[in-house]
Amino acid sequence: MTEATAPSRTEPQGFSLSAIPLWGQFAAIIIFGVLLSLVWDGATRWPEAWVIPAAQWITDFIEWLKSEATIFGVEFKDITRGIGAALKAPVKWAEYLLYRGFKGIGLGPLPWVAVAAGVVIFAHWVGGVRLAILCGLTMIYLATFNLWKDSMKTMTIVIVAVPMAALLGITLGIWVTRSKTASRIFSPMFDLMQATPHMAYLAPVAALFAFGPVTALIATVIFAMPPMARCTILGLQTVSSDVIEAGQMSGCTKRQLLWKVALPSSKRTLMLGLNQVVMQTLAMVVIASIAGATGLGHKLLYSLQQLRLGVAIEQGVAISLIAIVLDRLTQAYAYKETDHFVAGKTFVQRHKHLLLFLGILVASYIAAEFFRWVKIPPSKFIWGSGDAKTVLFDAKLLARHMDQAIRDFNVVAFDYINPIRDWVTIWILLPVRDFFLWLPWPVFVGVIGLGAWRLGGMPVLLLCLALMFSFIVTGFWVETMKTTYLVLIAAALCVIIGVPLGIWAARSERVANIIMPICDTLQTFPSFIYLIPAIMLFRIGDFANIFAILPYATVPAIRYTYLGLKRIPPVTIEAGIANGATRMQRLFKVELPVALPEIMLGLNQTIMMALAMTAITALIGSTDLGQEVVRSISTQDFGRGILAGFFIAALGIIADRLIGSWAAERKRQLGVA
Amino acid sequence: MPTDAQIKCRNLWKVFGDDPQGFLRRHKGNPSPEALKEEGYIGAVQDVSFDVNQGEILIIMGLSGSGKSTLIRCITRLNDPTIGEMEYEGRDLLKLSERELIDLRRHKFGMVFQNFGLLPHRDVLENVAFPLEVQGISKADRVTRAKAMIDLVGLGGRESYFPRELSGGQQQRVGIARSLAVEPDIWFLDEPFSALDPLIRAEMQDEFIRLQSMLHKTIVFITHDFEEATKLADRIGIMKDGRMVQLATPEELVLNPADDYVAEFAKNAPRERIVSVGAIMQPVTDAASGTVPMSAKIGAVAEQVLTSENPVAVVDESSGTIVGSIDRQTVATSIFGTRSSEGTRAA
Ligand SMILES: Nc1ncnc2c1ncn2[C@@H]1O[C@H](COP(=O)(O)OP(=O)(O)OP(=O)(O)O)[C@@H](O)[C@H]1O
Ligand SMILES: [Mg+2]
């Protein structure tokens, strides 16, 4: 396969190296690297004396920024403090509204009954009865499992971050469509940002702003903004030219054209962007608990670290349910069509949803004065009073029972699970890990570099070299290799599981109808959730980490395989049939080769997601780059965390450029670009 | 027919490519088709000059890709021509400022699009009122005006429907109403009916004729359909590969096509409804019995001529004098259209 991948155009004419076959070039590089490491220790470990103390410089620089720097006479720390204070205000208001209450005027927070009713009524308005039931059940779950307040704490940041990220994204998106310079700067930046894992954003923001909700908010907004910007660009660029021209011929000024014609016409795409913003926000908020976000993510992290799995499951289900509800609500809203106004309907009939909500809101505020349970859901449900009291439901008790059940299960299951885990760890994981740790860096650099040069020519080669040397010369080789090893093993497993599933789905409508919705749902959950089953079954360690990565990162492997196969033009397949190929021959000789570029893009996504998830597994203990980020935030030594975050992104960029160049070239050869 | 030119186009070029200006300059404003091809430029409109007269319906025809849309998009300045001159009522269209252009579009130009170009988020009333809204006309005024337009196109009662709730024909009526809301002086229609099925298309053509009989606008109309063109046109311009090969009355196109390309277009034209008696009459003869008017279409007099043993005398209605004659043979050949009918054409 590699043979075919090398585009001949990058081969310089008359260059003697090109006379050597490709495998020979790789072999030469590997042998050279290994030999070098035998004679020079510096090829195994970058010599201590040569390490550039970039981490220290960054830490010092941030110290300097925070203590001495001034911009135009204003102290830098005052600027960050100002931004922090400005952002604190909306967070405060959201807190007052959702769970603190407006102490100053003696008004309580929104009673939970009102919030729940509001969500259900909105769901009914946008999506009908089924969505309303889903939302209703979720609200009841949050209330009965004693998770209401934590959910509201999480939602505090969500409801502040979503509008900010959406506005920022729309603004930047508009700017990009109107200015060539902006487009040249921001378009690659958005690509880059979307390939950057959550974790990478945390350290730099935490470095500039104090630990707390504002830091979480800023990181979340930055993380969630790019999809909105991209959807805005896409939406504005795909408005039908007739509509734009009709606007121009109606005598619109440029501004009117944008606000009255282009933006409203791309409402659907913008709303799908909003959906992504909401989902990204939620995913980030739960992770941002390490940088000071309170709420469900914070509690879940704590439960996991304490191995209180019963509670963790309850909290994890809550996060998942919230994710599903937010996803369905925003999607339903995006696809909602306004019907024409039917004359003869009364005001009440037209605004029944709104009026119902307002009624419940007022009623629940009044009722909350008399019944505490209207305000905050009770922590346990009790029937009767005095001696005749029976506890109907107690989430804490249930969690304890679950803990016990999991423990009992583990006692039994560990006899089976542990040997498997240990076998895999000893015979597969550790050898691969040791291999990567042994690997002399010249071999790694040489192999990747040669691949980059053959696939993408000079620009890709230079980019990859710069990125690779950035973690070598700063002394992050070991951590980076640990991450690389985890990601590669996880990605390989994802491909082994995902590609056959994708093929199966592409061949059978029935299977597709089962697998694809599952994929959708798996992608809806914030990645954090996947730590729970991993810990439950395997405790901590690399095996658990990989297990956590799988469900999250297999999805693109399945989906791209499925789409790649589905998109093959029927003539191509029919040609195979006409030539008398068997089903298997057709699959391996026609369909898979044609779909391969698409499948490789799936692999690319899988690697990105594995990378993101690997970093997150640091929350339950790992010793790679992700851990550096987590530790830097708790020790306030931000240099290492910022660099580690950057290197996680760097690995993603290297993979993306290599695979992306290959797929683009291959698609060009196949004429399906 | 009124003759003062409302729009004048002179040597209009629209070239697509990397550097169209430089390309045209290198070729002294008149590149050959080979040069275009060689350097990878597309000459969508090439050296087109014509006038649009006050109050006429000018129809532009041509195969797909011949540059029809590009031509009227140049006139409306949706695309700027690469070189050339354009005037609207004596004003240089290319020297207009942004503001003047917007004003022109707000008050003088109306346009109907092939795919309607309706704003999906606005209902019928808001769509029709849109050009008035962007001018800043008060809500009450624009609603009144838009309602009148909606009634005019026969959509009364559907003001609050959204475009997706309407059929194609209804959507195009909205498009028409919107383009008329500002009472434009000149009305551009780019294949307004081609996205509609044949029955509705015929209905919309009648509708269009009805509207025009009330409004008397200057119209530039693009169509693929020669029959549609002959039904509506005062003059027809035929485009080929960016050039205007012939611009003439339907009658002239049918009787005297400039080349085979035009003849091909005119081949299936309903001649009996296009050609007038005066165009095919023969010299006066004594043997004539009965009279027909000179400006009558031959379809209208066919029965009379075909059932008459003798040639029929042709009368110029304005002076009342007999100016020629017409016999069965001539009528038959010109209706059933062998090209030899050209030979019998009177001066
Ligand atoms: N924006 C553009 N960029 C490049 N080429 C264009 C552009 N717009 C039009 N063209 C080319 O100009 C030529 C004329 O296009 P135009 O749309 O004017 O044709 P048309 O006569 O209206 O055809 P149709 O009947 O299909 O609408 C075509 O070859 C088309 O490909
Ligand atoms: Mg066209």
PDB file of N, CA, C and O and ligand atoms in Angstrom, chain B residues 14 16-17 42-45 62-71 73 79 114 190-191 222 224 239 242, ligand 1:
ATOM      1  N   LYS B  14     -17.989  40.227 -20.908  1.00  0.00           N
ATOM      2  CA  LYS B  14     -17.803  39.693 -19.563  1.00  0.00           C
ATOM      3  C   LYS B  14     -16.976  38.434 -19.710  1.00  0.00           C
ATOM      4  O   LYS B  14     -17.414  37.450 -20.324  1.00  0.00           O
ATOM      5  N   PHE B  16     -14.684  35.542 -17.733  1.00  0.00           N
ATOM      6  CA  PHE B  16     -14.331  34.932 -16.450  1.00  0.00           C
ATOM      7  C   PHE B  16     -12.938  34.334 -16.559  1.00  0.00           C
ATOM      8  O   PHE B  16     -12.592  33.724 -17.571  1.00  0.00           O
ATOM      9  N   GLY B  17     -12.171  34.485 -15.500  1.00  0.00           N
ATOM     10  CA  GLY B  17     -10.818  33.926 -15.494  1.00  0.00           C
ATOM     11  C   GLY B  17      -9.978  34.639 -14.459  1.00  0.00           C
ATOM     12  O   GLY B  17     -10.497  35.446 -13.676  1.00  0.00           O
ATOM     13  N   ILE B  42     -13.193  32.265 -19.990  1.00  0.00           N
ATOM     14  CA  ILE B  42     -14.535  32.011 -20.509  1.00  0.00           C
ATOM     15  C   ILE B  42     -15.139  33.340 -20.927  1.00  0.00           C
ATOM     16  O   ILE B  42     -15.266  34.250 -20.101  1.00  0.00           O
ATOM     17  N   GLY B  43     -15.471  33.450 -22.201  1.00  0.00           N
ATOM     18  CA  GLY B  43     -16.104  34.675 -22.680  1.00  0.00           C
ATOM     19  C   GLY B  43     -17.606  34.530 -22.576  1.00  0.00           C
ATOM     20  O   GLY B  43     -18.264  34.141 -23.536  1.00  0.00           O
ATOM     21  N   ALA B  44     -18.149  34.811 -21.408  1.00  0.00           N
ATOM     22  CA  ALA B  44     -19.572  34.581 -21.183  1.00  0.00           C
ATOM     23  C   ALA B  44     -20.406  35.546 -22.019  1.00  0.00           C
ATOM     24  O   ALA B  44     -21.441  35.181 -22.567  1.00  0.00           O
ATOM     25  N   VAL B  45     -19.950  36.805 -22.099  1.00  0.00           N
ATOM     26  CA  VAL B  45     -20.608  37.787 -22.963  1.00  0.00           C
ATOM     27  C   VAL B  45     -19.518  38.411 -23.816  1.00  0.00           C
ATOM     28  O   VAL B  45     -18.495  38.838 -23.294  1.00  0.00           O
ATOM     29  N   GLY B  62     -31.260  31.540 -26.293  1.00  0.00           N
ATOM     30  CA  GLY B  62     -29.980  30.940 -26.637  1.00  0.00           C
ATOM     31  C   GLY B  62     -29.826  29.641 -25.881  1.00  0.00           C
ATOM     32  O   GLY B  62     -30.535  29.401 -24.906  1.00  0.00           O
ATOM     33  N   LEU B  63     -28.890  28.824 -26.338  1.00  0.00           N
ATOM     34  CA  LEU B  63     -28.686  27.551 -25.666  1.00  0.00           C
ATOM     35  C   LEU B  63     -28.133  27.793 -24.264  1.00  0.00           C
ATOM     36  O   LEU B  63     -27.671  28.888 -23.949  1.00  0.00           O
ATOM     37  N   SER B  64     -28.156  26.732 -23.481  1.00  0.00           N
ATOM     38  CA  SER B  64     -27.610  26.816 -22.134  1.00  0.00           C
ATOM     39  C   SER B  64     -26.135  27.191 -22.206  1.00  0.00           C
ATOM     40  O   SER B  64     -25.398  26.653 -23.015  1.00  0.00           O
ATOM     41  N   GLY B  65     -25.742  28.168 -21.400  1.00  0.00           N
ATOM     42  CA  GLY B  65     -24.337  28.568 -21.386  1.00  0.00           C
ATOM     43  C   GLY B  65     -23.986  29.612 -22.424  1.00  0.00           C
ATOM     44  O   GLY B  65     -22.827  29.980 -22.573  1.00  0.00           O
ATOM     45  N   SER B  66     -25.002  30.118 -23.143  1.00  0.00           N
ATOM     46  CA  SER B  66     -24.687  31.074 -24.192  1.00  0.00           C
ATOM     47  C   SER B  66     -24.514  32.490 -23.641  1.00  0.00           C
ATOM     48  O   SER B  66     -24.176  33.391 -24.387  1.00  0.00           O
ATOM     49  N   GLY B  67     -24.738  32.666 -22.335  1.00  0.00           N
ATOM     50  CA  GLY B  67     -24.435  33.964 -21.742  1.00  0.00           C
ATOM     51  C   GLY B  67     -25.628  34.855 -21.471  1.00  0.00           C
ATOM     52  O   GLY B  67     -25.473  36.025 -21.146  1.00  0.00           O
ATOM     53  N   LYS B  68     -26.828  34.294 -21.562  1.00  0.00           N
ATOM     54  CA  LYS B  68     -28.030  35.107 -21.359  1.00  0.00           C
ATOM     55  C   LYS B  68     -28.076  35.698 -19.951  1.00  0.00           C
ATOM     56  O   LYS B  68     -28.233  36.917 -19.781  1.00  0.00           O
ATOM     57  N   SER B  69     -27.945  34.784 -18.974  1.00  0.00           N
ATOM     58  CA  SER B  69     -28.013  35.268 -17.591  1.00  0.00           C
ATOM     59  C   SER B  69     -26.910  36.273 -17.325  1.00  0.00           C
ATOM     60  O   SER B  69     -27.140  37.325 -16.725  1.00  0.00           O
ATOM     61  N   THR B  70     -25.720  35.951 -17.784  1.00  0.00           N
ATOM     62  CA  THR B  70     -24.600  36.846 -17.531  1.00  0.00           C
ATOM     63  C   THR B  70     -24.880  38.224 -18.109  1.00  0.00           C
ATOM     64  O   THR B  70     -24.575  39.233 -17.487  1.00  0.00           O
ATOM     65  N   LEU B  71     -25.499  38.252 -19.287  1.00  0.00           N
ATOM     66  CA  LEU B  71     -25.793  39.538 -19.906  1.00  0.00           C
ATOM     67  C   LEU B  71     -26.717  40.379 -19.022  1.00  0.00           C
ATOM     68  O   LEU B  71     -26.410  41.541 -18.742  1.00  0.00           O
ATOM     69  N   ARG B  73     -27.278  40.005 -15.934  1.00  0.00           N
ATOM     70  CA  ARG B  73     -26.640  40.274 -14.644  1.00  0.00           C
ATOM     71  C   ARG B  73     -25.622  41.399 -14.772  1.00  0.00           C
ATOM     72  O   ARG B  73     -25.316  42.085 -13.799  1.00  0.00           O
ATOM     73  N   ASN B  79     -23.277  41.325 -11.767  1.00  0.00           N
ATOM     74  CA  ASN B  79     -21.902  41.089 -12.196  1.00  0.00           C
ATOM     75  C   ASN B  79     -21.462  42.351 -12.908  1.00  0.00           C
ATOM     76  O   ASN B  79     -22.217  42.885 -13.708  1.00  0.00           O
ATOM     77  N   GLN B 114     -35.069  32.548 -11.709  1.00  0.00           N
ATOM     78  CA  GLN B 114     -35.468  31.207 -12.116  1.00  0.00           C
ATOM     79  C   GLN B 114     -35.882  30.351 -10.911  1.00  0.00           C
ATOM     80  O   GLN B 114     -36.905  29.692 -10.930  1.00  0.00           O
ATOM     81  N   ASP B 190     -35.390  36.279 -15.480  1.00  0.00           N
ATOM     82  CA  ASP B 190     -34.438  35.270 -15.946  1.00  0.00           C
ATOM     83  C   ASP B 190     -35.090  33.895 -15.868  1.00  0.00           C
ATOM     84  O   ASP B 190     -35.197  33.313 -14.796  1.00  0.00           O
ATOM     85  N   GLU B 191     -35.533  33.397 -16.989  1.00  0.00           N
ATOM     86  CA  GLU B 191     -36.228  32.116 -17.063  1.00  0.00           C
ATOM     87  C   GLU B 191     -37.218  31.940 -15.914  1.00  0.00           C
ATOM     88  O   GLU B 191     -37.135  30.988 -15.157  1.00  0.00           O
ATOM     89  N   ILE B 222     -35.678  36.383 -20.233  1.00  0.00           N
ATOM     90  CA  ILE B 222     -34.870  35.286 -20.780  1.00  0.00           C
ATOM     91  C   ILE B 222     -35.715  34.025 -20.823  1.00  0.00           C
ATOM     92  O   ILE B 222     -36.432  33.731 -19.867  1.00  0.00           O
ATOM     93  N   HIS B 224     -35.909  29.815 -22.693  1.00  0.00           N
ATOM     94  CA  HIS B 224     -35.374  28.778 -23.560  1.00  0.00           C
ATOM     95  C   HIS B 224     -36.396  28.397 -24.616  1.00  0.00           C
ATOM     96  O   HIS B 224     -36.111  27.656 -25.540  1.00  0.00           O
ATOM     97  N   MET B 239     -28.719  34.579 -28.612  1.00  0.00           N
ATOM     98  CA  MET B 239     -27.311  34.562 -28.216  1.00  0.00           C
ATOM     99  C   MET B 239     -26.684  33.215 -28.516  1.00  0.00           C
ATOM    100  O   MET B 239     -27.319  32.178 -28.394  1.00  0.00           O
ATOM    101  N   GLY B 242     -21.909  33.612 -26.213  1.00  0.00           N
ATOM    102  CA  GLY B 242     -21.602  34.935 -25.698  1.00  0.00           C
ATOM    103  C   GLY B 242     -21.889  36.076 -26.651  1.00  0.00           C
ATOM    104  O   GLY B 242     -21.829  37.232 -26.272  1.00  0.00           O
TER     105      GLY B 242
HETATM  106  N1  LIG C   1     -19.200  33.070 -11.930  1.00  0.00           N
HETATM  107  C1  LIG C   1     -18.769  32.435 -13.039  1.00  0.00           C
HETATM  108  N2  LIG C   1     -17.501  31.994 -13.122  1.00  0.00           N
HETATM  109  C2  LIG C   1     -17.053  31.357 -14.228  1.00  0.00           C
HETATM  110  N3  LIG C   1     -17.795  31.114 -15.288  1.00  0.00           N
HETATM  111  C3  LIG C   1     -19.077  31.520 -15.285  1.00  0.00           C
HETATM  112  C4  LIG C   1     -19.640  32.194 -14.141  1.00  0.00           C
HETATM  113  N4  LIG C   1     -20.933  32.475 -14.402  1.00  0.00           N
HETATM  114  C5  LIG C   1     -21.158  32.011 -15.646  1.00  0.00           C
HETATM  115  N5  LIG C   1     -20.059  31.435 -16.163  1.00  0.00           N
HETATM  116  C6  LIG C   1     -19.926  30.844 -17.520  1.00  0.00           C
HETATM  117  O1  LIG C   1     -20.388  31.754 -18.424  1.00  0.00           O
HETATM  118  C7  LIG C   1     -21.088  31.117 -19.465  1.00  0.00           C
HETATM  119  C8  LIG C   1     -22.454  31.711 -19.614  1.00  0.00           C
HETATM  120  O2  LIG C   1     -23.221  31.439 -18.468  1.00  0.00           O
HETATM  121  P1  LIG C   1     -24.716  31.927 -18.293  1.00  0.00           P
HETATM  122  O3  LIG C   1     -25.167  31.513 -16.956  1.00  0.00           O
HETATM  123  O4  LIG C   1     -24.800  33.345 -18.631  1.00  0.00           O
HETATM  124  O5  LIG C   1     -25.468  31.069 -19.382  1.00  0.00           O
HETATM  125  P2  LIG C   1     -27.020  31.033 -19.701  1.00  0.00           P
HETATM  126  O6  LIG C   1     -27.149  31.357 -21.144  1.00  0.00           O
HETATM  127  O7  LIG C   1     -27.781  31.814 -18.741  1.00  0.00           O
HETATM  128  O8  LIG C   1     -27.312  29.486 -19.526  1.00  0.00           O
HETATM  129  P3  LIG C   1     -28.598  28.788 -18.904  1.00  0.00           P
HETATM  130  O9  LIG C   1     -29.589  28.721 -19.995  1.00  0.00           O
HETATM  131  O10 LIG C   1     -28.078  27.435 -18.561  1.00  0.00           O
HETATM  132  O11 LIG C   1     -29.032  29.572 -17.742  1.00  0.00           O
HETATM  133  C9  LIG C   1     -21.131  29.647 -19.117  1.00  0.00           C
HETATM  134  O12 LIG C   1     -20.125  29.001 -19.854  1.00  0.00           O
HETATM  135  C10 LIG C   1     -20.803  29.612 -17.661  1.00  0.00           C
HETATM  136  O13 LIG C   1     -20.113  28.447 -17.364  1.00  0.00           O
END
